[in-house]
mmCIF file of C-alpha atoms in Angstrom:
data_model
loop_
_atom_site.group_PDB
_atom_site.id
_atom_site.type_symbol
_atom_site.label_atom_id
_atom_site.label_comp_id
_atom_site.label_asym_id
_atom_site.label_seq_id
_atom_site.Cartn_x
_atom_site.Cartn_y
_atom_site.Cartn_z
ATOM 1 C CA MET A 239 -9.570 9.712 -3.133
ATOM 2 C CA THR A 240 -6.145 9.788 -1.454
ATOM 3 C CA SER A 241 -3.042 7.935 -2.940
ATOM 4 C CA SER A 242 -3.218 5.553 -0.169
ATOM 5 C CA ALA A 243 -6.739 4.392 -1.276
ATOM 6 C CA LEU A 244 -5.364 3.536 -4.694
ATOM 7 C CA GLY A 245 -3.064 0.973 -3.273
ATOM 8 C CA ARG A 246 0.483 0.223 -2.547
ATOM 9 C CA ASP A 247 1.604 0.117 -6.112
ATOM 10 C CA PHE A 248 0.114 3.782 -6.651
ATOM 11 C CA ARG A 249 1.885 5.141 -3.688
ATOM 12 C CA LEU A 250 5.205 3.775 -4.818
ATOM 13 C CA LEU A 251 4.795 5.240 -8.370
ATOM 14 C CA TRP A 252 3.309 8.418 -6.881
ATOM 15 C CA SER A 253 6.466 8.580 -4.664
ATOM 16 C CA ALA A 254 8.780 7.847 -7.554
ATOM 17 C CA ALA A 255 7.194 10.754 -9.852
ATOM 18 C CA VAL A 256 7.515 13.034 -6.977
ATOM 19 C CA SER A 257 11.003 12.299 -6.268
ATOM 20 C CA SER A 258 11.616 12.872 -9.888
ATOM 21 C CA ARG A 259 10.036 16.116 -10.178
ATOM 22 C CA PHE A 260 11.631 17.390 -7.148
ATOM 23 C CA GLY A 261 15.110 16.635 -8.691
ATOM 24 C CA ASP A 262 14.129 18.153 -12.010
ATOM 25 C CA ALA A 263 13.016 21.413 -10.639
ATOM 26 C CA LEU A 264 16.530 21.842 -8.819
ATOM 27 C CA ARG A 265 18.347 20.793 -11.918
ATOM 28 C CA THR A 266 16.680 22.922 -14.527
ATOM 29 C CA PRO A 267 17.416 26.101 -13.088
ATOM 30 C CA ALA A 268 20.732 25.117 -11.687
ATOM 31 C CA LEU A 269 21.815 24.389 -15.453
ATOM 32 C CA ALA A 270 20.938 27.776 -16.536
ATOM 33 C CA LEU A 271 22.833 29.451 -13.410
ATOM 34 C CA LEU A 272 25.753 27.136 -14.182
ATOM 35 C CA ALA A 273 25.677 28.290 -17.968
ATOM 36 C CA ALA A 274 25.398 31.849 -16.963
ATOM 37 C CA THR A 275 28.773 31.420 -14.445
ATOM 38 C CA LEU A 276 30.791 30.292 -17.715
ATOM 39 C CA THR A 277 29.439 32.809 -20.157
ATOM 40 C CA ARG A 278 27.173 35.934 -20.736
ATOM 41 C CA ASP A 279 26.215 35.137 -24.360
ATOM 42 C CA PRO A 280 22.475 34.886 -24.530
ATOM 43 C CA ARG A 281 22.748 32.477 -27.276
ATOM 44 C CA VAL A 282 24.578 29.886 -25.328
ATOM 45 C CA ILE A 283 22.243 30.518 -22.376
ATOM 46 C CA ALA A 284 19.218 29.671 -24.659
ATOM 47 C CA ALA A 285 20.970 26.705 -26.159
ATOM 48 C CA VAL A 286 21.002 24.956 -22.850
ATOM 49 C CA THR A 287 16.973 25.657 -22.644
ATOM 50 C CA VAL A 288 16.694 24.491 -26.241
ATOM 51 C CA ALA A 289 18.921 21.356 -25.413
ATOM 52 C CA GLY A 290 16.319 20.304 -23.097
ATOM 53 C CA GLN A 291 13.145 20.841 -25.150
ATOM 54 C CA LEU A 292 14.561 19.248 -28.468
ATOM 55 C CA PRO A 293 14.289 15.502 -27.713
ATOM 56 C CA PRO A 294 10.831 15.126 -27.096
ATOM 57 C CA LEU A 295 10.329 16.377 -30.635
ATOM 58 C CA LEU A 296 13.190 14.179 -32.072
ATOM 59 C CA PHE A 297 12.846 10.922 -29.990
ATOM 60 C CA GLY A 298 9.384 11.110 -28.651
ATOM 61 C CA LEU A 299 7.885 8.620 -31.153
ATOM 62 C CA LEU A 300 11.037 6.113 -30.752
ATOM 63 C CA GLY A 301 10.676 6.288 -27.169
ATOM 64 C CA GLY A 302 6.920 5.219 -27.502
ATOM 65 C CA VAL A 303 8.034 2.389 -29.651
ATOM 66 C CA TYR A 304 10.283 0.990 -26.836
ATOM 67 C CA ALA A 305 7.948 1.778 -24.084
ATOM 68 C CA ASP A 306 5.740 -0.791 -25.917
ATOM 69 C CA ARG A 307 8.225 -3.364 -26.501
ATOM 70 C CA TRP A 308 9.921 -3.566 -23.106
ATOM 71 C CA ASP A 309 8.919 -4.244 -19.728
ATOM 72 C CA ARG A 310 7.734 -0.856 -18.641
ATOM 73 C CA ARG A 311 8.618 -1.063 -14.907
ATOM 74 C CA ARG A 312 12.023 -2.172 -15.651
ATOM 75 C CA THR A 313 12.323 0.296 -18.243
ATOM 76 C CA MET A 314 11.569 3.115 -16.207
ATOM 77 C CA ALA A 315 14.017 1.985 -13.371
ATOM 78 C CA PHE A 316 16.825 1.638 -15.889
ATOM 79 C CA VAL A 317 16.169 5.092 -17.520
ATOM 80 C CA ASP A 318 16.268 6.535 -13.796
ATOM 81 C CA GLY A 319 19.403 4.640 -12.940
ATOM 82 C CA VAL A 320 21.086 5.888 -15.813
ATOM 83 C CA ARG A 321 20.022 9.441 -15.249
ATOM 84 C CA ALA A 322 21.366 9.298 -11.753
ATOM 85 C CA VAL A 323 24.768 8.307 -13.261
ATOM 86 C CA VAL A 324 24.582 11.206 -15.667
ATOM 87 C CA VAL A 325 23.700 13.802 -13.141
ATOM 88 C CA ALA A 326 26.065 12.536 -10.760
ATOM 89 C CA ALA A 327 29.051 12.805 -13.206
ATOM 90 C CA LEU A 328 28.009 16.420 -13.906
ATOM 91 C CA ALA A 329 27.874 17.009 -10.343
ATOM 92 C CA VAL A 330 31.425 15.752 -9.706
ATOM 93 C CA ALA A 331 32.781 17.815 -12.758
ATOM 94 C CA VAL A 332 30.877 20.990 -11.295
ATOM 95 C CA ALA A 333 32.644 20.197 -8.113
ATOM 96 C CA LEU A 334 36.213 20.088 -9.862
ATOM 97 C CA ASP A 335 35.407 23.004 -11.727
ATOM 98 C CA ARG A 336 35.520 20.842 -15.014
ATOM 99 C CA ALA A 337 32.245 21.489 -16.482
ATOM 100 C CA PRO A 338 32.697 23.296 -19.849
ATOM 101 C CA VAL A 339 29.623 24.631 -21.600
ATOM 102 C CA VAL A 340 29.602 21.637 -24.016
ATOM 103 C CA ALA A 341 29.167 19.211 -20.972
ATOM 104 C CA ILE A 342 26.024 21.274 -19.642
ATOM 105 C CA LEU A 343 24.623 20.979 -23.411
ATOM 106 C CA VAL A 344 25.390 17.194 -23.593
ATOM 107 C CA ALA A 345 23.938 16.720 -19.949
ATOM 108 C CA ALA A 346 20.724 18.538 -20.768
ATOM 109 C CA PHE A 347 20.003 16.726 -24.063
ATOM 110 C CA LEU A 348 20.961 13.329 -22.895
ATOM 111 C CA LEU A 349 18.517 13.825 -19.945
ATOM 112 C CA ALA A 350 15.683 15.270 -21.716
ATOM 113 C CA SER A 351 16.266 12.083 -24.476
ATOM 114 C CA LEU A 352 16.039 9.446 -21.930
ATOM 115 C CA GLY A 353 13.237 11.215 -20.304
ATOM 116 C CA THR A 354 10.983 10.729 -23.618
ATOM 117 C CA LEU A 355 11.518 6.721 -22.920
ATOM 118 C CA PHE A 356 10.534 7.306 -19.454
ATOM 119 C CA ASP A 357 7.420 9.172 -19.929
ATOM 120 C CA SER A 358 6.028 6.819 -22.451
ATOM 121 C CA ALA A 359 6.788 4.032 -20.044
ATOM 122 C CA SER A 360 5.049 5.535 -17.279
ATOM 123 C CA PHE A 361 2.114 6.668 -19.132
ATOM 124 C CA ALA A 362 1.580 3.124 -20.219
ATOM 125 C CA LEU A 363 2.438 1.762 -16.684
ATOM 126 C CA LEU A 364 -0.516 3.729 -14.876
ATOM 127 C CA PRO A 365 -3.514 1.619 -15.995
ATOM 128 C CA VAL A 366 -1.691 -1.699 -14.788
ATOM 129 C CA VAL A 367 -1.481 -0.122 -11.453
ATOM 130 C CA VAL A 368 -4.742 1.483 -10.805
ATOM 131 C CA PRO A 369 -8.333 0.521 -11.899
ATOM 132 C CA PRO A 370 -9.843 2.314 -14.994
ATOM 133 C CA ALA A 371 -12.426 4.138 -12.851
ATOM 134 C CA ALA A 372 -9.626 5.512 -10.608
ATOM 135 C CA LEU A 373 -7.331 7.084 -13.459
ATOM 136 C CA PRO A 374 -8.736 10.730 -13.182
ATOM 137 C CA ARG A 375 -8.007 10.834 -9.537
ATOM 138 C CA ALA A 376 -4.695 9.101 -10.007
ATOM 139 C CA ASN A 377 -3.467 11.428 -12.923
ATOM 140 C CA GLY A 378 -4.702 14.351 -10.752
ATOM 141 C CA LEU A 379 -2.946 13.094 -7.617
ATOM 142 C CA LEU A 380 0.476 12.502 -9.740
ATOM 143 C CA GLN A 381 0.108 16.082 -11.083
ATOM 144 C CA ALA A 382 -0.504 17.405 -7.609
ATOM 145 C CA GLY A 383 2.578 15.647 -6.262
ATOM 146 C CA SER A 384 4.430 17.147 -8.791
ATOM 147 C CA ALA A 385 3.302 20.699 -8.550
ATOM 148 C CA VAL A 386 4.234 20.780 -4.920
ATOM 149 C CA ALA A 387 7.625 19.149 -5.379
ATOM 150 C CA GLY A 388 8.290 21.221 -8.345
ATOM 151 C CA GLY A 389 6.978 24.499 -7.875
ATOM 152 C CA PHE A 390 6.894 24.914 -4.103
ATOM 153 C CA LEU A 391 9.915 22.780 -2.810
ATOM 154 C CA GLY A 392 12.334 22.490 -5.975
ATOM 155 C CA ALA A 393 12.099 25.530 -7.784
ATOM 156 C CA PRO A 394 12.493 28.046 -4.694
ATOM 157 C CA ALA A 395 15.425 25.726 -3.273
ATOM 158 C CA ALA A 396 17.387 25.649 -6.444
ATOM 159 C CA GLY A 397 18.846 29.205 -6.427
ATOM 160 C CA VAL A 398 19.870 28.605 -2.703
ATOM 161 C CA LEU A 399 21.448 25.351 -3.105
ATOM 162 C CA PHE A 400 23.347 26.425 -6.175
ATOM 163 C CA ALA A 401 24.844 29.443 -3.885
ATOM 164 C CA LEU A 402 25.775 27.491 -1.159
ATOM 165 C CA ALA A 403 27.716 24.886 -3.513
ATOM 166 C CA PRO A 404 27.147 24.633 -7.482
ATOM 167 C CA ALA A 405 27.335 21.118 -7.430
ATOM 168 C CA LEU A 406 24.954 20.507 -4.818
ATOM 169 C CA PRO A 407 21.495 20.797 -6.659
ATOM 170 C CA PHE A 408 23.057 18.180 -9.117
ATOM 171 C CA ALA A 409 24.110 15.936 -6.520
ATOM 172 C CA ILE A 410 20.611 16.025 -4.717
ATOM 173 C CA ASP A 411 19.091 15.314 -8.256
ATOM 174 C CA ALA A 412 21.150 12.425 -8.769
ATOM 175 C CA VAL A 413 19.999 10.976 -5.432
ATOM 176 C CA SER A 414 16.400 11.664 -6.538
ATOM 177 C CA PHE A 415 16.710 9.729 -9.791
ATOM 178 C CA ALA A 416 18.234 6.890 -7.672
ATOM 179 C CA VAL A 417 15.333 6.692 -5.255
ATOM 180 C CA ALA A 418 12.815 6.756 -7.961
ATOM 181 C CA ALA A 419 14.336 4.027 -9.636
ATOM 182 C CA LEU A 420 14.548 1.929 -6.620
ATOM 183 C CA LEU A 421 10.776 2.772 -5.989
ATOM 184 C CA VAL A 422 9.728 1.659 -9.302
ATOM 185 C CA LEU A 423 11.518 -1.582 -8.934
ATOM 186 C CA ALA A 424 9.561 -2.138 -5.726
ATOM 187 C CA LEU A 425 6.343 -2.208 -7.853
ATOM 188 C CA THR A 426 4.525 -5.574 -8.354
ATOM 189 C CA PRO A 427 5.733 -7.261 -11.561
ATOM 190 C CA PRO A 428 2.729 -7.346 -13.776
ATOM 191 C CA PRO A 429 1.263 -10.420 -14.527
ATOM 192 C CA ALA A 430 2.379 -12.048 -17.973
ATOM 193 C CA VAL A 431 -0.127 -11.935 -20.555
ATOM 194 C CA VAL A 432 -0.583 -15.015 -22.777
ATOM 195 C CA VAL A 433 -1.767 -14.570 -26.406
ATOM 196 C CA ALA A 434 -2.554 -17.434 -28.942
ATOM 197 C CA THR A 435 -0.322 -15.631 -31.351
ATOM 198 C CA PRO A 436 2.519 -13.620 -30.245
ATOM 199 C CA PRO A 437 2.605 -10.116 -31.849
ATOM 200 C CA ARG A 438 5.030 -10.045 -34.559
ATOM 201 C CA ARG A 439 7.667 -7.002 -34.354
ATOM 202 C CA GLY A 440 8.195 -4.713 -37.555
ATOM 203 C CA SER A 441 10.406 -2.190 -37.944
ATOM 204 C CA VAL A 442 10.517 0.744 -35.614
ATOM 205 C CA TRP A 443 9.148 3.064 -38.518
ATOM 206 C CA ASN A 444 6.429 0.704 -38.994
ATOM 207 C CA GLU A 445 5.589 0.536 -35.069
ATOM 208 C CA ILE A 446 5.368 4.380 -35.149
ATOM 209 C CA VAL A 447 3.138 4.466 -37.998
ATOM 210 C CA GLU A 448 1.120 1.887 -36.359
ATOM 211 C CA GLY A 449 0.524 3.947 -33.171
ATOM 212 C CA VAL A 450 0.173 7.231 -35.098
ATOM 213 C CA ARG A 451 -2.255 5.403 -37.291
ATOM 214 C CA TRP A 452 -4.276 4.001 -34.351
ATOM 215 C CA LEU A 453 -4.249 7.717 -32.840
ATOM 216 C CA ARG A 454 -5.871 9.039 -36.325
ATOM 217 C CA GLY A 455 -8.445 6.678 -36.247
ATOM 218 C CA HIS A 456 -9.893 7.214 -32.888
ATOM 219 C CA ARG A 457 -12.241 10.154 -33.460
ATOM 220 C CA THR A 458 -12.025 11.558 -29.991
ATOM 221 C CA LEU A 459 -8.398 11.378 -28.987
ATOM 222 C CA TRP A 460 -7.622 12.445 -32.237
ATOM 223 C CA ARG A 461 -9.917 15.611 -32.002
ATOM 224 C CA VAL A 462 -8.570 16.085 -28.350
ATOM 225 C CA THR A 463 -4.888 15.989 -29.763
ATOM 226 C CA LEU A 464 -5.635 18.788 -32.329
ATOM 227 C CA LEU A 465 -7.569 20.886 -29.755
ATOM 228 C CA THR A 466 -4.506 20.370 -27.322
ATOM 229 C CA ALA A 467 -2.161 21.546 -29.948
ATOM 230 C CA ALA A 468 -4.258 24.542 -31.020
ATOM 231 C CA SER A 469 -4.627 25.543 -27.533
ATOM 232 C CA ASN A 470 -0.680 25.265 -26.726
ATOM 233 C CA LEU A 471 -0.365 27.715 -29.512
ATOM 234 C CA ALA A 472 -1.630 30.396 -26.972
ATOM 235 C CA ILE A 473 -0.546 28.894 -23.667
ATOM 236 C CA SER A 474 3.016 29.238 -24.961
ATOM 237 C CA GLY A 475 2.674 32.638 -26.315
ATOM 238 C CA LEU A 476 1.211 33.400 -22.671
ATOM 239 C CA LEU A 477 4.004 32.225 -21.129
ATOM 240 C CA ALA A 478 6.613 33.565 -23.224
ATOM 241 C CA VAL A 479 5.750 37.489 -22.229
ATOM 242 C CA GLN A 480 3.991 36.442 -18.945
ATOM 243 C CA VAL A 481 6.725 38.089 -16.954
ATOM 244 C CA LEU A 482 6.711 41.300 -19.046
ATOM 245 C CA TYR A 483 2.788 41.501 -18.848
ATOM 246 C CA ALA A 484 2.773 41.142 -15.076
ATOM 247 C CA LEU A 485 5.449 43.837 -14.553
ATOM 248 C CA ASP A 486 4.164 46.123 -17.305
ATOM 249 C CA VAL A 487 0.637 45.865 -17.528
ATOM 250 C CA LEU A 488 -0.400 44.417 -14.161
ATOM 251 C CA ARG A 489 2.279 46.472 -12.125
ATOM 252 C CA VAL A 490 3.421 43.570 -10.390
ATOM 253 C CA PRO A 491 6.289 44.772 -7.989
ATOM 254 C CA PRO A 492 9.614 42.932 -9.066
ATOM 255 C CA ALA A 493 10.049 41.661 -5.620
ATOM 256 C CA GLY A 494 6.442 40.194 -5.587
ATOM 257 C CA TYR A 495 6.444 38.266 -8.791
ATOM 258 C CA GLY A 496 7.450 34.996 -7.288
ATOM 259 C CA LEU A 497 4.279 35.457 -4.876
ATOM 260 C CA PHE A 498 2.177 36.184 -8.264
ATOM 261 C CA ALA A 499 3.490 33.251 -10.140
ATOM 262 C CA ALA A 500 2.874 31.044 -7.058
ATOM 263 C CA GLY A 501 -0.730 31.593 -7.496
ATOM 264 C CA ALA A 502 -0.453 29.846 -10.810
ATOM 265 C CA ILE A 503 0.772 26.728 -8.907
ATOM 266 C CA VAL A 504 -1.723 27.114 -6.251
ATOM 267 C CA GLY A 505 -4.480 27.123 -9.042
ATOM 268 C CA GLY A 506 -2.915 24.095 -10.853
ATOM 269 C CA LEU A 507 -2.883 22.048 -7.630
ATOM 270 C CA THR A 508 -6.373 22.862 -7.016
ATOM 271 C CA GLY A 509 -7.127 21.661 -10.286
ATOM 272 C CA ALA A 510 -5.401 18.484 -9.903
ATOM 273 C CA LEU A 511 -7.147 17.513 -6.648
ATOM 274 C CA GLY A 512 -10.574 18.027 -8.293
ATOM 275 C CA ALA A 513 -9.869 16.494 -11.642
ATOM 276 C CA GLY A 514 -11.344 13.138 -10.723
ATOM 277 C CA ARG A 515 -14.548 14.646 -9.147
ATOM 278 C CA LEU A 516 -14.993 16.781 -12.381
ATOM 279 C CA ALA A 517 -14.729 13.473 -14.437
ATOM 280 C CA ALA A 518 -17.082 11.705 -12.252
ATOM 281 C CA ARG A 519 -19.907 14.415 -12.187
ATOM 282 C CA LEU A 520 -19.764 15.394 -15.964
ATOM 283 C CA GLY A 521 -17.858 12.499 -17.749
ATOM 284 C CA THR A 522 -14.645 13.073 -19.118
ATOM 285 C CA VAL A 523 -15.329 14.463 -22.633
ATOM 286 C CA SER A 524 -18.082 16.826 -21.305
ATOM 287 C CA ALA A 525 -15.383 17.831 -18.870
ATOM 288 C CA LEU A 526 -12.995 18.820 -21.337
ATOM 289 C CA ARG A 527 -15.615 20.866 -23.312
ATOM 290 C CA ALA A 528 -16.399 22.737 -19.909
ATOM 291 C CA VAL A 529 -12.731 23.122 -18.901
ATOM 292 C CA LEU A 530 -11.983 24.958 -22.144
ATOM 293 C CA ALA A 531 -14.817 27.083 -21.820
ATOM 294 C CA ALA A 532 -13.776 28.089 -18.106
ATOM 295 C CA GLN A 533 -10.155 28.838 -19.299
ATOM 296 C CA THR A 534 -11.767 31.137 -21.858
ATOM 297 C CA VAL A 535 -13.388 33.163 -19.640
ATOM 298 C CA ALA A 536 -10.371 33.180 -17.114
ATOM 299 C CA LEU A 537 -8.063 34.570 -20.283
ATOM 300 C CA VAL A 538 -10.573 37.160 -21.311
ATOM 301 C CA GLY A 539 -10.234 38.349 -17.398
ATOM 302 C CA PHE A 540 -6.707 38.043 -17.435
ATOM 303 C CA ALA A 541 -6.407 40.085 -20.744
ATOM 304 C CA MET A 542 -8.787 42.844 -19.343
ATOM 305 C CA ALA A 543 -7.195 42.958 -15.769
ATOM 306 C CA ARG A 544 -4.952 45.865 -15.100
ATOM 307 C CA HIS A 545 -4.121 45.024 -11.293
ATOM 308 C CA PRO A 546 -2.025 42.068 -9.806
ATOM 309 C CA VAL A 547 -5.015 40.735 -7.816
ATOM 310 C CA PRO A 548 -7.620 39.985 -10.277
ATOM 311 C CA GLY A 549 -4.939 39.178 -12.948
ATOM 312 C CA GLY A 550 -3.437 36.716 -10.509
ATOM 313 C CA ILE A 551 -6.859 35.161 -9.808
ATOM 314 C CA ALA A 552 -7.522 34.803 -13.530
ATOM 315 C CA LEU A 553 -4.182 33.198 -14.014
ATOM 316 C CA ALA A 554 -4.600 30.721 -11.172
ATOM 317 C CA VAL A 555 -8.018 29.683 -12.630
ATOM 318 C CA PHE A 556 -6.496 29.305 -15.806
ATOM 319 C CA ALA A 557 -3.750 26.897 -14.564
ATOM 320 C CA ALA A 558 -6.142 25.001 -12.644
ATOM 321 C CA GLY A 559 -7.879 24.332 -16.122
ATOM 322 C CA THR A 560 -4.858 23.217 -17.716
ATOM 323 C CA VAL A 561 -4.102 20.693 -15.104
ATOM 324 C CA VAL A 562 -7.373 19.376 -15.303
ATOM 325 C CA TRP A 563 -7.333 18.980 -19.058
ATOM 326 C CA ASN A 564 -4.085 17.125 -18.797
ATOM 327 C CA SER A 565 -5.367 14.794 -16.158
ATOM 328 C CA LEU A 566 -8.374 14.134 -18.011
ATOM 329 C CA TRP A 567 -6.963 13.648 -21.533
ATOM 330 C CA ALA A 568 -4.321 11.060 -19.973
ATOM 331 C CA SER A 569 -6.811 9.352 -18.385
ATOM 332 C CA TYR A 570 -9.278 8.859 -21.490
ATOM 333 C CA GLY A 571 -6.317 7.794 -23.591
ATOM 334 C CA GLN A 572 -5.071 5.231 -20.956
ATOM 335 C CA ARG A 573 -8.608 3.631 -20.509
ATOM 336 C CA GLU A 574 -9.082 3.735 -24.375
ATOM 337 C CA VAL A 575 -6.033 2.764 -26.081
ATOM 338 C CA PRO A 576 -5.140 -1.100 -26.019
ATOM 339 C CA SER A 577 -2.190 -1.866 -23.698
ATOM 340 C CA GLY A 578 0.403 -3.060 -26.547
ATOM 341 C CA LEU A 579 -0.065 0.680 -28.130
ATOM 342 C CA LEU A 580 -0.097 2.833 -25.098
ATOM 343 C CA GLY A 581 3.255 3.948 -25.385
ATOM 344 C CA ARG A 582 3.504 4.844 -28.936
ATOM 345 C CA VAL A 583 -0.090 6.448 -28.916
ATOM 346 C CA GLY A 584 0.837 8.408 -25.655
ATOM 347 C CA ALA A 585 3.956 9.645 -27.438
ATOM 348 C CA ALA A 586 2.411 10.730 -30.637
ATOM 349 C CA GLN A 587 -0.373 12.326 -28.461
ATOM 350 C CA ARG A 588 2.414 14.449 -26.445
ATOM 351 C CA MET A 589 4.413 15.005 -29.446
ATOM 352 C CA LEU A 590 1.703 16.517 -31.633
ATOM 353 C CA GLY A 591 0.116 18.388 -28.968
ATOM 354 C CA MET A 592 3.580 20.360 -28.335
ATOM 355 C CA LEU A 593 4.460 20.989 -31.746
ATOM 356 C CA THR A 594 2.915 24.295 -31.688
ATOM 357 C CA ALA A 595 4.511 25.474 -28.594
ATOM 358 C CA PRO A 596 7.594 26.868 -30.354
ATOM 359 C CA VAL A 597 5.626 28.642 -32.633
ATOM 360 C CA GLY A 598 3.331 30.448 -30.230
ATOM 361 C CA ALA A 599 6.381 31.506 -28.299
ATOM 362 C CA ALA A 600 8.042 32.860 -31.283
ATOM 363 C CA LEU A 601 4.971 34.598 -32.479
ATOM 364 C CA ALA A 602 4.614 36.078 -29.230
ATOM 365 C CA GLY A 603 7.890 37.394 -29.187
ATOM 366 C CA LEU A 604 7.368 39.248 -32.208
ATOM 367 C CA VAL A 605 3.983 40.471 -31.431
ATOM 368 C CA ALA A 606 5.269 41.825 -28.285
ATOM 369 C CA ALA A 607 8.258 43.353 -29.688
ATOM 370 C CA GLY A 608 6.280 45.493 -32.125
ATOM 371 C CA TYR A 609 3.015 46.196 -30.431
ATOM 372 C CA GLY A 610 3.436 45.252 -26.744
ATOM 373 C CA THR A 611 2.208 42.358 -24.492
ATOM 374 C CA VAL A 612 -1.407 43.428 -24.229
ATOM 375 C CA PRO A 613 -2.064 42.183 -27.802
ATOM 376 C CA VAL A 614 -0.746 38.644 -27.107
ATOM 377 C CA ALA A 615 -3.025 38.210 -23.769
ATOM 378 C CA GLY A 616 -5.583 39.215 -26.369
ATOM 379 C CA ALA A 617 -4.897 36.799 -28.996
ATOM 380 C CA ALA A 618 -4.451 34.032 -26.231
ATOM 381 C CA ALA A 619 -7.985 34.669 -25.296
ATOM 382 C CA GLY A 620 -9.335 34.754 -28.752
ATOM 383 C CA THR A 621 -7.540 31.739 -29.878
ATOM 384 C CA PHE A 622 -9.010 29.760 -26.866
ATOM 385 C CA ALA A 623 -12.464 31.010 -27.676
ATOM 386 C CA LEU A 624 -12.107 29.538 -31.405
ATOM 387 C CA VAL A 625 -10.982 26.256 -29.526
ATOM 388 C CA THR A 626 -13.780 26.155 -27.235
ATOM 389 C CA LEU A 627 -16.258 26.722 -30.033
ATOM 390 C CA ALA A 628 -14.502 24.170 -32.142
ATOM 391 C CA ALA A 629 -14.324 21.664 -29.109
ATOM 392 C CA TRP A 630 -18.411 22.135 -28.596
ATOM 393 C CA TRP A 631 -18.846 20.668 -32.026
ATOM 394 C CA ALA A 632 -15.917 18.374 -32.188
ATOM 395 C CA LEU A 633 -16.184 16.691 -28.888
ATOM 396 C CA ARG A 634 -19.861 15.887 -28.961
ATOM 397 C CA PRO A 635 -21.164 12.747 -27.239
ATOM 398 C CA ALA A 636 -20.878 10.015 -29.627
ATOM 399 C CA ALA A 637 -24.316 8.130 -30.602
ATOM 400 C CA PRO A 638 -24.791 4.796 -29.202
ATOM 401 C CA THR A 639 -23.168 1.942 -30.717
ATOM 402 C CA PRO A 640 -24.656 -1.612 -31.267
ATOM 403 C CA THR A 641 -23.656 -4.071 -28.548
ATOM 404 C CA VAL A 642 -21.345 -6.643 -29.999
ATOM 405 C CA ALA A 643 -19.533 -9.468 -28.462
ATOM 406 C CA PRO A 644 -16.112 -8.648 -26.565
ATOM 407 C CA THR A 645 -13.099 -9.500 -28.507
ATOM 408 C CA SER A 646 -10.420 -11.817 -27.242
ATOM 409 C CA GLY A 647 -7.575 -9.232 -27.084
ATOM 410 C CA ALA A 648 -5.475 -8.415 -24.136
ATOM 411 C CA THR A 649 -7.068 -5.086 -23.960
ATOM 412 C CA ALA A 650 -10.390 -3.939 -25.304
ATOM 413 C CA ALA A 651 -11.219 -0.221 -25.478
ATOM 414 C CA ARG A 652 -13.713 0.860 -22.653
ATOM 415 C CA PRO A 653 -16.134 3.420 -22.865
ATOM 416 C CA ALA A 654 -15.055 6.667 -20.808
ATOM 417 C CA PRO A 655 -17.332 8.875 -18.896
ATOM 418 C CA HIS A 656 -4.435 13.069 -21.676
ATOM 419 C CA PRO A 657 0.740 13.954 -23.128
ATOM 420 C CA SER A 658 -0.547 16.455 -22.615
ATOM 421 C CA ARG A 659 -0.414 20.343 -22.681
#
């Protein structure tokens, strides 16, 4: 199913997501390059990356609360409008040669903080835009568009644009945010939901607890969240040493590393386009188990490979599985979680799923420093094997439940045939 078959509003939402992703792919490497022109202190360069990674862990749950409190369409447009202003101000400062390191750190932190609210609102808005049965295809198309805009267009262009004029990638990023804001505003406003008793707003903390408690009480979503966290331990560790493994073990020529890495992007794109078909054929939960098994086989092949071609193919298959997992997990949550809780539950899923990522990267660095990168790849494959075994037990199809009369709430949980890693 193409984006046009999913309707006008999905085309607008897809275009907004792709526009933002293109800008992000320009800005992220440009920030690192800009910092490198000001200092060669690796601690400062690393701090720029950390400034962009901390906000989802610090404010992710808070963003989920306000994504549930506020109109999601307007929230997304407002956030992208503010981000456009922030990046435009940075572009002006860079053009005038008045962008100190502290300004780069503040911009990276602020943009990522605003992104937590945008991501929660976007996750919760998609089920309003497309029918429930189309969510796997819609999420797959969103990831496919983001992969093309980021991996094939934005990232390769960032260095070229920065070389032409350091302010240029930031200026284009500001335009991408502004375009995305206008596209989101063009979405059809959702119909007002009239309920007999309007929900009472508690404290922010109580609403966060409500979202986490709902997630904890849902058998499948909670278990998938834990499986995601476990798999992210391996994924983050592998990514941390991937370039060294490719150069030293697979003997990838330095000039060919870009092509090697592009294979993973192609794999991710293939997975994104096939996620909907896989869910339709197997059902979402069964497809999640199958994906983990396929990724385990791919990681074993990657750990055993000693040549760029088989190593690149294995990595591409693994990347395809990651994108399929993300698409199906998002779709399952969007169908199961009540509308008024989608922002908070989605934020809790993403935050808990990503908590292990810095641990995996740190452990991989320590192991690689002492024993080389080969044990890291082996440990990643072993971790995925354990996660697959756990998933085969934890994601067993639930026993049929007695039929009950539907509730009168605005949203009822639907049986289903995920943010994300």
